């Protein structure tokens, strides 16, 4: 739990890559609705459950990509098997993540902002996160394309490309993990406070 953020401080002063969590002035409902008690609250319904399910799925998909990459780099998977396993999963992860963020930015975040003026700063932070995550995702996509293109060219080319992709995707997954946790600290308590119908 992050503390000590001045109410007058620009939210952009807490960039995603350096955050250890949102400050209490932003996640101001977090202590009222602690995560272990979310599912027992009478306002926890289908939308909150779905939101957490989507986040869990993104975490799982990202972890699978990292595991496939590790298996390939360790020689457990040969190049054709790696490509067959990696490419469709990467494309699905990309589409899932971009689609989820697009719906949030266009539909849900404006509704949350309207519930309470104090929420605006938090959703400014989350939207800024989305821009950074998108840039990191493009970097990982470029790395993935370079890696697949290098597969027929031999071990040296593959090693260089796999190192670049691994660096890019490790950064992406670290940013995403922090963002998903911070988003949950805002979104789920807000649903419990105001009810799902207010944003559903």
PDB file of C-alpha atoms in Angstrom:
ATOM      1  CA  UNK A   1       0.000   0.000   0.000  1.00  0.00           C
ATOM      2  CA  UNK A   2       1.517   3.278  -1.101  1.00  0.00           C
ATOM      3  CA  UNK A   3       1.186   6.367   1.062  1.00  0.00           C
ATOM      4  CA  UNK A   4       2.290   9.970   1.121  1.00  0.00           C
ATOM      5  CA  UNK A   5       1.154  11.350  -2.227  1.00  0.00           C
ATOM      6  CA  UNK A   6       0.219  15.003  -1.877  1.00  0.00           C
ATOM      7  CA  UNK A   7      -3.309  15.864  -3.019  1.00  0.00           C
ATOM      8  CA  UNK A   8      -1.829  18.575  -5.229  1.00  0.00           C
ATOM      9  CA  UNK A   9       0.792  16.355  -6.836  1.00  0.00           C
ATOM     10  CA  UNK A  10       0.419  15.528 -10.522  1.00  0.00           C
ATOM     11  CA  UNK A  11      -0.552  11.850 -10.947  1.00  0.00           C
ATOM     12  CA  UNK A  12       1.899  11.645 -13.849  1.00  0.00           C
ATOM     13  CA  UNK A  13       4.674  12.098 -11.299  1.00  0.00           C
ATOM     14  CA  UNK A  14       4.035   8.444 -10.378  1.00  0.00           C
ATOM     15  CA  UNK A  15       4.897   6.641 -13.627  1.00  0.00           C
ATOM     16  CA  UNK A  16       3.919   3.008 -13.925  1.00  0.00           C
ATOM     17  CA  UNK A  17       7.469   1.693 -14.199  1.00  0.00           C
ATOM     18  CA  UNK A  18       8.404   3.150 -10.803  1.00  0.00           C
ATOM     19  CA  UNK A  19       5.216   2.522  -8.813  1.00  0.00           C
ATOM     20  CA  UNK A  20       4.911   0.130  -5.923  1.00  0.00           C
ATOM     21  CA  UNK A  21       1.170   0.743  -5.695  1.00  0.00           C
ATOM     22  CA  UNK A  22      -1.251   3.628  -5.742  1.00  0.00           C
ATOM     23  CA  UNK A  23      -1.190   6.173  -2.915  1.00  0.00           C
ATOM     24  CA  UNK A  24      -4.078   6.277  -0.461  1.00  0.00           C
ATOM     25  CA  UNK A  25      -5.243   9.638  -1.818  1.00  0.00           C
ATOM     26  CA  UNK A  26      -5.906   7.911  -5.154  1.00  0.00           C
ATOM     27  CA  UNK A  27      -7.085   4.476  -3.961  1.00  0.00           C
ATOM     28  CA  UNK A  28      -9.163   6.121  -1.243  1.00  0.00           C
ATOM     29  CA  UNK A  29     -11.653   3.221  -0.976  1.00  0.00           C
ATOM     30  CA  UNK A  30      -9.012   0.499  -0.690  1.00  0.00           C
ATOM     31  CA  UNK A  31      -8.909   0.366   3.101  1.00  0.00           C
ATOM     32  CA  UNK A  32     -12.709   0.397   3.340  1.00  0.00           C
ATOM     33  CA  UNK A  33     -12.968  -2.565   0.974  1.00  0.00           C
ATOM     34  CA  UNK A  34      -9.868  -4.792   1.411  1.00  0.00           C
ATOM     35  CA  UNK A  35      -9.299  -7.335  -1.327  1.00  0.00           C
ATOM     36  CA  UNK A  36      -9.758 -10.481   0.801  1.00  0.00           C
ATOM     37  CA  UNK A  37     -13.322  -9.357   1.571  1.00  0.00           C
ATOM     38  CA  UNK A  38     -14.411  -8.328  -1.948  1.00  0.00           C
ATOM     39  CA  UNK A  39     -16.266 -11.493  -2.895  1.00  0.00           C
ATOM     40  CA  UNK A  40     -18.245 -11.556   0.340  1.00  0.00           C
ATOM     41  CA  UNK A  41     -19.641  -8.040  -0.133  1.00  0.00           C
ATOM     42  CA  UNK A  42     -23.309  -7.785  -1.098  1.00  0.00           C
ATOM     43  CA  UNK A  43     -22.456  -5.496  -4.039  1.00  0.00           C
ATOM     44  CA  UNK A  44     -19.946  -7.941  -5.535  1.00  0.00           C
ATOM     45  CA  UNK A  45     -21.676  -9.233  -8.654  1.00  0.00           C
ATOM     46  CA  UNK A  46     -21.164 -10.463 -12.173  1.00  0.00           C
ATOM     47  CA  UNK A  47     -19.327  -7.394 -13.473  1.00  0.00           C
ATOM     48  CA  UNK A  48     -16.771  -7.379 -10.660  1.00  0.00           C
ATOM     49  CA  UNK A  49     -16.258 -11.129 -11.044  1.00  0.00           C
ATOM     50  CA  UNK A  50     -15.855 -10.753 -14.807  1.00  0.00           C
ATOM     51  CA  UNK A  51     -13.359  -7.910 -14.391  1.00  0.00           C
ATOM     52  CA  UNK A  52     -11.182 -10.018 -12.114  1.00  0.00           C
ATOM     53  CA  UNK A  53     -11.549 -12.983 -14.464  1.00  0.00           C
ATOM     54  CA  UNK A  54     -10.307 -10.924 -17.416  1.00  0.00           C
ATOM     55  CA  UNK A  55      -7.315  -9.752 -15.394  1.00  0.00           C
ATOM     56  CA  UNK A  56      -6.554 -13.315 -14.304  1.00  0.00           C
ATOM     57  CA  UNK A  57      -6.735 -14.431 -17.930  1.00  0.00           C
ATOM     58  CA  UNK A  58      -4.307 -11.711 -19.043  1.00  0.00           C
ATOM     59  CA  UNK A  59      -1.871 -12.715 -16.312  1.00  0.00           C
ATOM     60  CA  UNK A  60      -2.173 -16.371 -17.327  1.00  0.00           C
ATOM     61  CA  UNK A  61      -1.681 -15.664 -21.028  1.00  0.00           C
ATOM     62  CA  UNK A  62       1.366 -13.517 -20.343  1.00  0.00           C
ATOM     63  CA  UNK A  63       2.817 -16.237 -18.137  1.00  0.00           C
ATOM     64  CA  UNK A  64       2.266 -18.853 -20.845  1.00  0.00           C
ATOM     65  CA  UNK A  65       4.153 -16.748 -23.369  1.00  0.00           C
ATOM     66  CA  UNK A  66       7.077 -16.397 -20.982  1.00  0.00           C
ATOM     67  CA  UNK A  67       7.077 -20.148 -20.297  1.00  0.00           C
ATOM     68  CA  UNK A  68       7.055 -20.982 -24.011  1.00  0.00           C
ATOM     69  CA  UNK A  69       9.918 -18.577 -24.590  1.00  0.00           C
ATOM     70  CA  UNK A  70      11.916 -20.053 -21.724  1.00  0.00           C
ATOM     71  CA  UNK A  71      11.359 -23.586 -23.019  1.00  0.00           C
ATOM     72  CA  UNK A  72      12.590 -22.555 -26.470  1.00  0.00           C
ATOM     73  CA  UNK A  73      15.685 -20.816 -25.132  1.00  0.00           C
ATOM     74  CA  UNK A  74      16.512 -23.876 -23.019  1.00  0.00           C
ATOM     75  CA  UNK A  75      16.193 -26.195 -26.024  1.00  0.00           C
ATOM     76  CA  UNK A  76      13.066 -27.954 -24.786  1.00  0.00           C
ATOM     77  CA  UNK A  77      11.155 -26.761 -27.878  1.00  0.00           C
ATOM     78  CA  UNK A  78      12.581 -26.845 -31.385  1.00  0.00           C
ATOM     79  CA  UNK A  79      11.982 -23.936 -33.746  1.00  0.00           C
ATOM     80  CA  UNK A  80       8.896 -25.302 -35.567  1.00  0.00           C
ATOM     81  CA  UNK A  81       7.206 -26.361 -32.323  1.00  0.00           C
ATOM     82  CA  UNK A  82       8.031 -23.033 -30.724  1.00  0.00           C
ATOM     83  CA  UNK A  83       6.591 -21.060 -33.633  1.00  0.00           C
ATOM     84  CA  UNK A  84       3.434 -23.173 -33.668  1.00  0.00           C
ATOM     85  CA  UNK A  85       2.895 -22.646 -29.942  1.00  0.00           C
ATOM     86  CA  UNK A  86       4.034 -19.044 -29.718  1.00  0.00           C
ATOM     87  CA  UNK A  87       2.525 -17.144 -32.643  1.00  0.00           C
ATOM     88  CA  UNK A  88      -1.202 -17.795 -32.061  1.00  0.00           C
ATOM     89  CA  UNK A  89      -0.885 -17.258 -28.313  1.00  0.00           C
ATOM     90  CA  UNK A  90       0.980 -13.988 -28.771  1.00  0.00           C
ATOM     91  CA  UNK A  91      -1.612 -12.726 -31.266  1.00  0.00           C
ATOM     92  CA  UNK A  92      -4.476 -13.675 -28.960  1.00  0.00           C
ATOM     93  CA  UNK A  93      -2.798 -11.991 -25.992  1.00  0.00           C
ATOM     94  CA  UNK A  94      -2.234  -8.821 -28.023  1.00  0.00           C
ATOM     95  CA  UNK A  95      -5.859  -8.693 -29.196  1.00  0.00           C
ATOM     96  CA  UNK A  96      -7.201  -9.479 -25.729  1.00  0.00           C
ATOM     97  CA  UNK A  97      -5.131  -6.807 -23.996  1.00  0.00           C
ATOM     98  CA  UNK A  98      -5.778  -4.079 -26.562  1.00  0.00           C
ATOM     99  CA  UNK A  99      -9.482  -4.913 -26.662  1.00  0.00           C
ATOM    100  CA  UNK A 100      -9.803  -4.805 -22.879  1.00  0.00           C
ATOM    101  CA  UNK A 101      -8.051  -1.456 -22.624  1.00  0.00           C
ATOM    102  CA  UNK A 102     -10.113  -0.027 -25.481  1.00  0.00           C
ATOM    103  CA  UNK A 103     -13.392  -0.918 -23.741  1.00  0.00           C
ATOM    104  CA  UNK A 104     -12.134   0.529 -20.467  1.00  0.00           C
ATOM    105  CA  UNK A 105     -11.032   3.832 -22.011  1.00  0.00           C
ATOM    106  CA  UNK A 106     -14.154   4.337 -24.112  1.00  0.00           C
ATOM    107  CA  UNK A 107     -16.897   2.897 -21.905  1.00  0.00           C
ATOM    108  CA  UNK A 108     -16.102   2.108 -18.296  1.00  0.00           C
ATOM    109  CA  UNK A 109     -13.557   4.697 -17.189  1.00  0.00           C
ATOM    110  CA  UNK A 110     -15.835   7.646 -18.081  1.00  0.00           C
ATOM    111  CA  UNK A 111     -18.596   6.082 -15.978  1.00  0.00           C
ATOM    112  CA  UNK A 112     -16.287   5.661 -12.998  1.00  0.00           C
ATOM    113  CA  UNK A 113     -15.114   9.255 -13.328  1.00  0.00           C
ATOM    114  CA  UNK A 114     -18.725  10.446 -13.122  1.00  0.00           C
ATOM    115  CA  UNK A 115     -19.367   8.660  -9.828  1.00  0.00           C
ATOM    116  CA  UNK A 116     -17.114  10.847  -7.701  1.00  0.00           C
ATOM    117  CA  UNK A 117     -14.706  13.679  -8.635  1.00  0.00           C
ATOM    118  CA  UNK A 118     -12.042  12.028  -6.481  1.00  0.00           C
ATOM    119  CA  UNK A 119     -11.910   9.161  -8.966  1.00  0.00           C
ATOM    120  CA  UNK A 120     -10.783  11.343 -11.848  1.00  0.00           C
ATOM    121  CA  UNK A 121      -7.135  11.407 -10.772  1.00  0.00           C
ATOM    122  CA  UNK A 122      -7.006   7.641 -10.433  1.00  0.00           C
ATOM    123  CA  UNK A 123      -8.415   7.043 -13.872  1.00  0.00           C
ATOM    124  CA  UNK A 124      -6.044   9.647 -15.308  1.00  0.00           C
ATOM    125  CA  UNK A 125      -3.281   7.410 -13.956  1.00  0.00           C
ATOM    126  CA  UNK A 126      -4.812   4.262 -15.453  1.00  0.00           C
ATOM    127  CA  UNK A 127      -5.258   5.855 -18.873  1.00  0.00           C
ATOM    128  CA  UNK A 128      -1.653   7.027 -18.790  1.00  0.00           C
ATOM    129  CA  UNK A 129      -0.712   3.437 -17.929  1.00  0.00           C
ATOM    130  CA  UNK A 130      -2.563   2.222 -21.006  1.00  0.00           C
ATOM    131  CA  UNK A 131      -0.457   4.435 -23.251  1.00  0.00           C
ATOM    132  CA  UNK A 132       2.767   3.153 -21.724  1.00  0.00           C
ATOM    133  CA  UNK A 133       1.615  -0.468 -21.883  1.00  0.00           C
ATOM    134  CA  UNK A 134       0.631  -0.001 -25.529  1.00  0.00           C
ATOM    135  CA  UNK A 135       4.129   1.276 -26.328  1.00  0.00           C
ATOM    136  CA  UNK A 136       5.663  -1.674 -24.484  1.00  0.00           C
ATOM    137  CA  UNK A 137       3.343  -4.031 -26.341  1.00  0.00           C
ATOM    138  CA  UNK A 138       4.470  -2.618 -29.690  1.00  0.00           C
ATOM    139  CA  UNK A 139       8.065  -3.181 -28.598  1.00  0.00           C
ATOM    140  CA  UNK A 140       7.263  -6.803 -27.726  1.00  0.00           C
ATOM    141  CA  UNK A 141       5.401  -7.252 -31.024  1.00  0.00           C
ATOM    142  CA  UNK A 142       8.374  -5.944 -32.976  1.00  0.00           C
ATOM    143  CA  UNK A 143      10.614  -8.294 -31.018  1.00  0.00           C
ATOM    144  CA  UNK A 144       8.304 -11.235 -31.692  1.00  0.00           C
ATOM    145  CA  UNK A 145       8.286 -10.523 -35.427  1.00  0.00           C
ATOM    146  CA  UNK A 146      12.062 -10.269 -35.497  1.00  0.00           C
ATOM    147  CA  UNK A 147      12.351 -13.530 -33.580  1.00  0.00           C
ATOM    148  CA  UNK A 148      10.040 -15.455 -35.915  1.00  0.00           C
ATOM    149  CA  UNK A 149      11.887 -14.021 -38.929  1.00  0.00           C
ATOM    150  CA  UNK A 150      15.215 -15.134 -37.419  1.00  0.00           C
ATOM    151  CA  UNK A 151      14.180 -18.774 -36.913  1.00  0.00           C
ATOM    152  CA  UNK A 152      15.320 -19.946 -40.380  1.00  0.00           C
ATOM    153  CA  UNK A 153      18.608 -18.037 -40.183  1.00  0.00           C
ATOM    154  CA  UNK A 154      20.397 -20.126 -37.575  1.00  0.00           C
ATOM    155  CA  UNK A 155      21.395 -20.149 -33.937  1.00  0.00           C
ATOM    156  CA  UNK A 156      23.286 -16.846 -33.727  1.00  0.00           C
ATOM    157  CA  UNK A 157      20.461 -14.833 -35.253  1.00  0.00           C
ATOM    158  CA  UNK A 158      17.894 -16.624 -33.112  1.00  0.00           C
ATOM    159  CA  UNK A 159      19.819 -16.001 -29.914  1.00  0.00           C
ATOM    160  CA  UNK A 160      20.125 -12.275 -30.553  1.00  0.00           C
ATOM    161  CA  UNK A 161      16.467 -11.978 -31.503  1.00  0.00           C
ATOM    162  CA  UNK A 162      15.283 -14.076 -28.570  1.00  0.00           C
ATOM    163  CA  UNK A 163      17.292 -11.930 -26.148  1.00  0.00           C
ATOM    164  CA  UNK A 164      15.707  -8.770 -27.527  1.00  0.00           C
ATOM    165  CA  UNK A 165      12.221 -10.235 -27.418  1.00  0.00           C
ATOM    166  CA  UNK A 166      12.702 -11.568 -23.886  1.00  0.00           C
ATOM    167  CA  UNK A 167      13.825  -8.152 -22.653  1.00  0.00           C
ATOM    168  CA  UNK A 168      10.849  -6.452 -24.306  1.00  0.00           C
ATOM    169  CA  UNK A 169       8.277  -8.918 -23.048  1.00  0.00           C
ATOM    170  CA  UNK A 170       9.695  -8.984 -19.515  1.00  0.00           C
ATOM    171  CA  UNK A 171       9.252  -5.208 -19.390  1.00  0.00           C
ATOM    172  CA  UNK A 172       5.725  -5.475 -20.756  1.00  0.00           C
ATOM    173  CA  UNK A 173       4.688  -8.126 -18.241  1.00  0.00           C
ATOM    174  CA  UNK A 174       6.143  -6.180 -15.320  1.00  0.00           C
ATOM    175  CA  UNK A 175       4.240  -3.043 -16.348  1.00  0.00           C
ATOM    176  CA  UNK A 176       1.054  -5.007 -16.885  1.00  0.00           C
ATOM    177  CA  UNK A 177       1.265  -6.772 -13.523  1.00  0.00           C
ATOM    178  CA  UNK A 178       1.591  -3.458 -11.671  1.00  0.00           C
ATOM    179  CA  UNK A 179      -1.195  -1.861 -13.707  1.00  0.00           C
ATOM    180  CA  UNK A 180      -3.670  -4.697 -13.214  1.00  0.00           C
ATOM    181  CA  UNK A 181      -3.166  -4.704  -9.456  1.00  0.00           C
ATOM    182  CA  UNK A 182      -3.557  -0.920  -9.217  1.00  0.00           C
ATOM    183  CA  UNK A 183      -6.622  -0.951 -11.448  1.00  0.00           C
ATOM    184  CA  UNK A 184      -8.271  -3.546  -9.227  1.00  0.00           C
ATOM    185  CA  UNK A 185      -7.592  -1.338  -6.196  1.00  0.00           C
ATOM    186  CA  UNK A 186      -9.674   1.381  -7.870  1.00  0.00           C
ATOM    187  CA  UNK A 187     -12.326  -0.476  -9.814  1.00  0.00           C
ATOM    188  CA  UNK A 188     -13.529  -3.198  -7.451  1.00  0.00           C
ATOM    189  CA  UNK A 189     -13.902  -0.980  -4.341  1.00  0.00           C
ATOM    190  CA  UNK A 190     -15.760   1.567  -6.489  1.00  0.00           C
ATOM    191  CA  UNK A 191     -18.222  -1.112  -7.593  1.00  0.00           C
ATOM    192  CA  UNK A 192     -18.716  -2.183  -4.002  1.00  0.00           C
ATOM    193  CA  UNK A 193     -19.237   1.415  -2.870  1.00  0.00           C
ATOM    194  CA  UNK A 194     -21.593   2.540  -5.629  1.00  0.00           C
ATOM    195  CA  UNK A 195     -23.032  -0.727  -6.950  1.00  0.00           C
ATOM    196  CA  UNK A 196     -22.398  -2.343 -10.308  1.00  0.00           C
ATOM    197  CA  UNK A 197     -25.461  -0.755 -11.930  1.00  0.00           C
ATOM    198  CA  UNK A 198     -23.762   2.624 -11.669  1.00  0.00           C
ATOM    199  CA  UNK A 199     -21.177   1.562 -14.242  1.00  0.00           C
ATOM    200  CA  UNK A 200     -22.723  -1.527 -15.852  1.00  0.00           C
TER     201      UNK A 200
END
